[in-house]
Amino acid sequence: MENLNKFFTIKYGNKTYSDKSVLDNGETILIASQGVDNGTYGFFDIPISYKPPIITVPRTGSIGFSFVQLYPCTVTDDCMVLTPIMKMETDYLFYVAAVIRFAKWRYNYGRKITPKRLSTLKVIDPEKFQSNISYNLLLNDIGESLKKLSETS
């Protein structure tokens, strides 16, 4: 087991979008501290700040509810952004998100979640990680099923 910061850079999201009330509707996904809908706050006319895959972790609101982001997005400073240092399988990213969620109880009240505290969370090395589920294969299967469904409609 290794510290999380060996495999990810961990930073706060973009402070520019703290006041979401002034944003115009658009096409860029804005991720905030919501614990539902993969953290999506809405779609706005703002530049994309992050290319997938990344993991977002709310530091306010739904603290510790980590999500894997598979689409280009922008993230508010209500969240931390974990950017892989190396290429990683999607399965591994979901594993890391689950480990963070499982440890969210550690980050309440006086022990707020911060990049420094999150960086010491122990995870398996991505080279040694083995999953029984292939998310890439699963996502491809879902895509093919949706394609076939739309062709028959």
PDB file of C-alpha atoms in Angstrom:
ATOM      1  CA  MET A   1       0.000   0.000   0.000  1.00  0.00           C
ATOM      2  CA  GLU A   2       1.201   3.458  -0.891  1.00  0.00           C
ATOM      3  CA  ASN A   3       0.135   7.039  -0.186  1.00  0.00           C
ATOM      4  CA  LEU A   4      -2.424   8.431  -2.628  1.00  0.00           C
ATOM      5  CA  ASN A   5      -0.132  11.319  -3.609  1.00  0.00           C
ATOM      6  CA  LYS A   6       2.309   8.846  -5.159  1.00  0.00           C
ATOM      7  CA  PHE A   7      -0.183   8.284  -7.983  1.00  0.00           C
ATOM      8  CA  PHE A   8      -2.238  11.525  -8.107  1.00  0.00           C
ATOM      9  CA  THR A   9      -1.768  15.251  -7.866  1.00  0.00           C
ATOM     10  CA  ILE A  10      -4.338  16.584  -5.415  1.00  0.00           C
ATOM     11  CA  LYS A  11      -5.460  20.214  -5.716  1.00  0.00           C
ATOM     12  CA  TYR A  12      -8.498  22.362  -5.053  1.00  0.00           C
ATOM     13  CA  GLY A  13     -10.824  23.117  -7.962  1.00  0.00           C
ATOM     14  CA  ASN A  14     -11.284  26.523  -9.587  1.00  0.00           C
ATOM     15  CA  LYS A  15     -12.186  29.402  -7.244  1.00  0.00           C
ATOM     16  CA  THR A  16     -13.508  31.450 -10.189  1.00  0.00           C
ATOM     17  CA  TYR A  17     -16.780  29.507 -10.133  1.00  0.00           C
ATOM     18  CA  SER A  18     -17.586  29.765  -6.411  1.00  0.00           C
ATOM     19  CA  ASP A  19     -20.528  32.072  -7.181  1.00  0.00           C
ATOM     20  CA  LYS A  20     -22.516  29.925  -9.561  1.00  0.00           C
ATOM     21  CA  SER A  21     -25.457  32.360  -9.673  1.00  0.00           C
ATOM     22  CA  VAL A  22     -23.654  34.570 -12.208  1.00  0.00           C
ATOM     23  CA  LEU A  23     -22.977  31.774 -14.712  1.00  0.00           C
ATOM     24  CA  ASP A  24     -24.834  31.456 -18.006  1.00  0.00           C
ATOM     25  CA  ASN A  25     -26.200  28.125 -19.207  1.00  0.00           C
ATOM     26  CA  GLY A  26     -23.931  26.331 -21.641  1.00  0.00           C
ATOM     27  CA  GLU A  27     -22.354  22.985 -22.490  1.00  0.00           C
ATOM     28  CA  THR A  28     -19.505  22.570 -19.976  1.00  0.00           C
ATOM     29  CA  ILE A  29     -20.168  20.308 -16.992  1.00  0.00           C
ATOM     30  CA  LEU A  30     -19.558  22.082 -13.672  1.00  0.00           C
ATOM     31  CA  ILE A  31     -18.737  19.766 -10.782  1.00  0.00           C
ATOM     32  CA  ALA A  32     -19.459  21.048  -7.258  1.00  0.00           C
ATOM     33  CA  SER A  33     -19.903  19.566  -3.778  1.00  0.00           C
ATOM     34  CA  GLN A  34     -23.128  17.678  -4.468  1.00  0.00           C
ATOM     35  CA  GLY A  35     -23.293  14.062  -3.370  1.00  0.00           C
ATOM     36  CA  VAL A  36     -25.631  13.104  -6.238  1.00  0.00           C
ATOM     37  CA  ASP A  37     -25.487  13.061 -10.037  1.00  0.00           C
ATOM     38  CA  ASN A  38     -21.738  12.442  -9.992  1.00  0.00           C
ATOM     39  CA  GLY A  39     -21.269  15.865  -8.392  1.00  0.00           C
ATOM     40  CA  THR A  40     -22.724  17.674 -11.419  1.00  0.00           C
ATOM     41  CA  TYR A  41     -24.087  21.111 -10.520  1.00  0.00           C
ATOM     42  CA  GLY A  42     -25.130  21.948 -14.073  1.00  0.00           C
ATOM     43  CA  PHE A  43     -23.998  22.872 -17.579  1.00  0.00           C
ATOM     44  CA  PHE A  44     -22.579  26.366 -18.082  1.00  0.00           C
ATOM     45  CA  ASP A  45     -20.891  28.612 -20.631  1.00  0.00           C
ATOM     46  CA  ILE A  46     -17.400  28.292 -19.134  1.00  0.00           C
ATOM     47  CA  PRO A  47     -14.109  26.863 -20.392  1.00  0.00           C
ATOM     48  CA  ILE A  48     -13.216  23.247 -19.705  1.00  0.00           C
ATOM     49  CA  SER A  49     -10.548  23.016 -16.987  1.00  0.00           C
ATOM     50  CA  TYR A  50     -10.049  19.251 -16.734  1.00  0.00           C
ATOM     51  CA  LYS A  51      -9.818  16.460 -19.252  1.00  0.00           C
ATOM     52  CA  PRO A  52     -10.856  12.995 -18.096  1.00  0.00           C
ATOM     53  CA  PRO A  53     -10.230  10.871 -16.271  1.00  0.00           C
ATOM     54  CA  ILE A  54     -10.083  12.608 -12.901  1.00  0.00           C
ATOM     55  CA  ILE A  55     -11.549  11.996  -9.461  1.00  0.00           C
ATOM     56  CA  THR A  56     -13.431  14.782  -7.681  1.00  0.00           C
ATOM     57  CA  VAL A  57     -13.862  14.868  -3.903  1.00  0.00           C
ATOM     58  CA  PRO A  58     -16.191  17.409  -2.238  1.00  0.00           C
ATOM     59  CA  ARG A  59     -14.639  19.191   0.728  1.00  0.00           C
ATOM     60  CA  THR A  60     -17.901  20.911   1.740  1.00  0.00           C
ATOM     61  CA  GLY A  61     -21.481  19.685   1.595  1.00  0.00           C
ATOM     62  CA  SER A  62     -21.198  15.989   0.780  1.00  0.00           C
ATOM     63  CA  ILE A  63     -17.684  15.689   2.195  1.00  0.00           C
ATOM     64  CA  GLY A  64     -15.756  12.710   0.875  1.00  0.00           C
ATOM     65  CA  PHE A  65     -18.318  11.581  -1.721  1.00  0.00           C
ATOM     66  CA  SER A  66     -15.764  10.938  -4.426  1.00  0.00           C
ATOM     67  CA  PHE A  67     -16.683  10.595  -8.093  1.00  0.00           C
ATOM     68  CA  VAL A  68     -14.831   9.503 -11.212  1.00  0.00           C
ATOM     69  CA  GLN A  69     -15.285  12.055 -13.996  1.00  0.00           C
ATOM     70  CA  LEU A  70     -15.198  10.502 -17.466  1.00  0.00           C
ATOM     71  CA  TYR A  71     -16.114  13.657 -19.420  1.00  0.00           C
ATOM     72  CA  PRO A  72     -14.317  16.999 -19.794  1.00  0.00           C
ATOM     73  CA  CYS A  73     -15.452  19.359 -17.030  1.00  0.00           C
ATOM     74  CA  THR A  74     -14.695  22.249 -14.735  1.00  0.00           C
ATOM     75  CA  VAL A  75     -14.589  21.835 -10.947  1.00  0.00           C
ATOM     76  CA  THR A  76     -15.373  24.447  -8.281  1.00  0.00           C
ATOM     77  CA  ASP A  77     -13.131  25.019  -5.279  1.00  0.00           C
ATOM     78  CA  ASP A  78     -15.727  23.187  -3.157  1.00  0.00           C
ATOM     79  CA  CYS A  79     -13.985  20.050  -4.406  1.00  0.00           C
ATOM     80  CA  MET A  80     -10.531  18.625  -4.644  1.00  0.00           C
ATOM     81  CA  VAL A  81      -9.358  17.232  -7.957  1.00  0.00           C
ATOM     82  CA  LEU A  82      -7.218  14.111  -8.149  1.00  0.00           C
ATOM     83  CA  THR A  83      -5.369  13.960 -11.452  1.00  0.00           C
ATOM     84  CA  PRO A  84      -3.568  10.712 -12.260  1.00  0.00           C
ATOM     85  CA  ILE A  85       0.198  11.115 -12.579  1.00  0.00           C
ATOM     86  CA  MET A  86       0.313   8.178 -15.022  1.00  0.00           C
ATOM     87  CA  LYS A  87      -2.144   6.402 -17.293  1.00  0.00           C
ATOM     88  CA  MET A  88      -4.522   4.284 -15.206  1.00  0.00           C
ATOM     89  CA  GLU A  89      -7.304   1.837 -15.923  1.00  0.00           C
ATOM     90  CA  THR A  90     -10.815   3.101 -15.260  1.00  0.00           C
ATOM     91  CA  ASP A  91     -11.275   0.196 -12.832  1.00  0.00           C
ATOM     92  CA  TYR A  92      -8.471   1.554 -10.671  1.00  0.00           C
ATOM     93  CA  LEU A  93     -10.003   5.040 -10.573  1.00  0.00           C
ATOM     94  CA  PHE A  94     -13.292   3.595  -9.317  1.00  0.00           C
ATOM     95  CA  TYR A  95     -11.353   1.622  -6.711  1.00  0.00           C
ATOM     96  CA  VAL A  96      -9.642   4.810  -5.454  1.00  0.00           C
ATOM     97  CA  ALA A  97     -12.981   6.673  -5.375  1.00  0.00           C
ATOM     98  CA  ALA A  98     -14.441   3.820  -3.293  1.00  0.00           C
ATOM     99  CA  VAL A  99     -11.497   3.893  -0.865  1.00  0.00           C
ATOM    100  CA  ILE A 100     -11.985   7.644  -0.370  1.00  0.00           C
ATOM    101  CA  ARG A 101     -15.731   7.214   0.212  1.00  0.00           C
ATOM    102  CA  PHE A 102     -15.059   4.427   2.699  1.00  0.00           C
ATOM    103  CA  ALA A 103     -12.695   6.749   4.621  1.00  0.00           C
ATOM    104  CA  LYS A 104     -14.958   9.828   4.543  1.00  0.00           C
ATOM    105  CA  TRP A 105     -15.828   9.377   8.234  1.00  0.00           C
ATOM    106  CA  ARG A 106     -12.309  10.621   9.014  1.00  0.00           C
ATOM    107  CA  TYR A 107     -13.026  14.074   7.627  1.00  0.00           C
ATOM    108  CA  ASN A 108     -15.741  15.545   9.823  1.00  0.00           C
ATOM    109  CA  TYR A 109     -15.943  18.499  12.171  1.00  0.00           C
ATOM    110  CA  GLY A 110     -12.434  19.671  13.155  1.00  0.00           C
ATOM    111  CA  ARG A 111     -10.617  17.331  10.747  1.00  0.00           C
ATOM    112  CA  LYS A 112     -11.718  18.814   7.445  1.00  0.00           C
ATOM    113  CA  ILE A 113     -10.671  17.052   4.275  1.00  0.00           C
ATOM    114  CA  THR A 114      -7.670  18.747   2.674  1.00  0.00           C
ATOM    115  CA  PRO A 115      -5.203  17.759  -0.052  1.00  0.00           C
ATOM    116  CA  LYS A 116      -2.572  17.144   2.628  1.00  0.00           C
ATOM    117  CA  ARG A 117      -4.802  14.833   4.684  1.00  0.00           C
ATOM    118  CA  LEU A 118      -6.126  13.038   1.610  1.00  0.00           C
ATOM    119  CA  SER A 119      -2.616  12.528   0.251  1.00  0.00           C
ATOM    120  CA  THR A 120      -1.737  10.118   3.071  1.00  0.00           C
ATOM    121  CA  LEU A 121      -4.644   7.751   2.395  1.00  0.00           C
ATOM    122  CA  LYS A 122      -3.272   4.299   1.565  1.00  0.00           C
ATOM    123  CA  VAL A 123      -4.137   2.633  -1.760  1.00  0.00           C
ATOM    124  CA  ILE A 124      -2.868  -0.314  -3.763  1.00  0.00           C
ATOM    125  CA  ASP A 125      -0.277   0.458  -6.429  1.00  0.00           C
ATOM    126  CA  PRO A 126      -2.069   0.669  -9.828  1.00  0.00           C
ATOM    127  CA  GLU A 127       0.445  -1.808 -11.280  1.00  0.00           C
ATOM    128  CA  LYS A 128      -0.550  -4.396  -8.658  1.00  0.00           C
ATOM    129  CA  PHE A 129      -4.291  -3.691  -8.745  1.00  0.00           C
ATOM    130  CA  GLN A 130      -6.521  -6.471 -10.038  1.00  0.00           C
ATOM    131  CA  SER A 131     -10.237  -6.053 -10.604  1.00  0.00           C
ATOM    132  CA  ASN A 132     -12.915  -8.600 -11.308  1.00  0.00           C
ATOM    133  CA  ILE A 133     -14.879  -5.929 -13.149  1.00  0.00           C
ATOM    134  CA  SER A 134     -13.722  -4.259 -16.334  1.00  0.00           C
ATOM    135  CA  TYR A 135     -15.370  -0.837 -16.409  1.00  0.00           C
ATOM    136  CA  ASN A 136     -13.959  -0.111 -19.853  1.00  0.00           C
ATOM    137  CA  LEU A 137     -15.577  -3.275 -21.201  1.00  0.00           C
ATOM    138  CA  LEU A 138     -18.786  -2.512 -19.317  1.00  0.00           C
ATOM    139  CA  LEU A 139     -18.932   1.030 -20.728  1.00  0.00           C
ATOM    140  CA  ASN A 140     -18.346  -0.305 -24.253  1.00  0.00           C
ATOM    141  CA  ASP A 141     -21.139  -2.880 -23.796  1.00  0.00           C
ATOM    142  CA  ILE A 142     -23.540  -0.197 -22.572  1.00  0.00           C
ATOM    143  CA  GLY A 143     -22.618   2.023 -25.534  1.00  0.00           C
ATOM    144  CA  GLU A 144     -23.222  -0.818 -27.992  1.00  0.00           C
ATOM    145  CA  SER A 145     -26.569  -1.654 -26.356  1.00  0.00           C
ATOM    146  CA  LEU A 146     -27.707   1.971 -26.550  1.00  0.00           C
ATOM    147  CA  LYS A 147     -26.633   2.135 -30.193  1.00  0.00           C
ATOM    148  CA  LYS A 148     -28.636  -1.006 -31.054  1.00  0.00           C
ATOM    149  CA  LEU A 149     -31.621   0.322 -29.112  1.00  0.00           C
ATOM    150  CA  SER A 150     -31.587   3.624 -30.992  1.00  0.00           C
ATOM    151  CA  GLU A 151     -31.332   1.797 -34.340  1.00  0.00           C
ATOM    152  CA  THR A 152     -34.457  -0.249 -33.602  1.00  0.00           C
ATOM    153  CA  SER A 153     -36.516   2.765 -32.492  1.00  0.00           C
TER     154      SER A 153
END
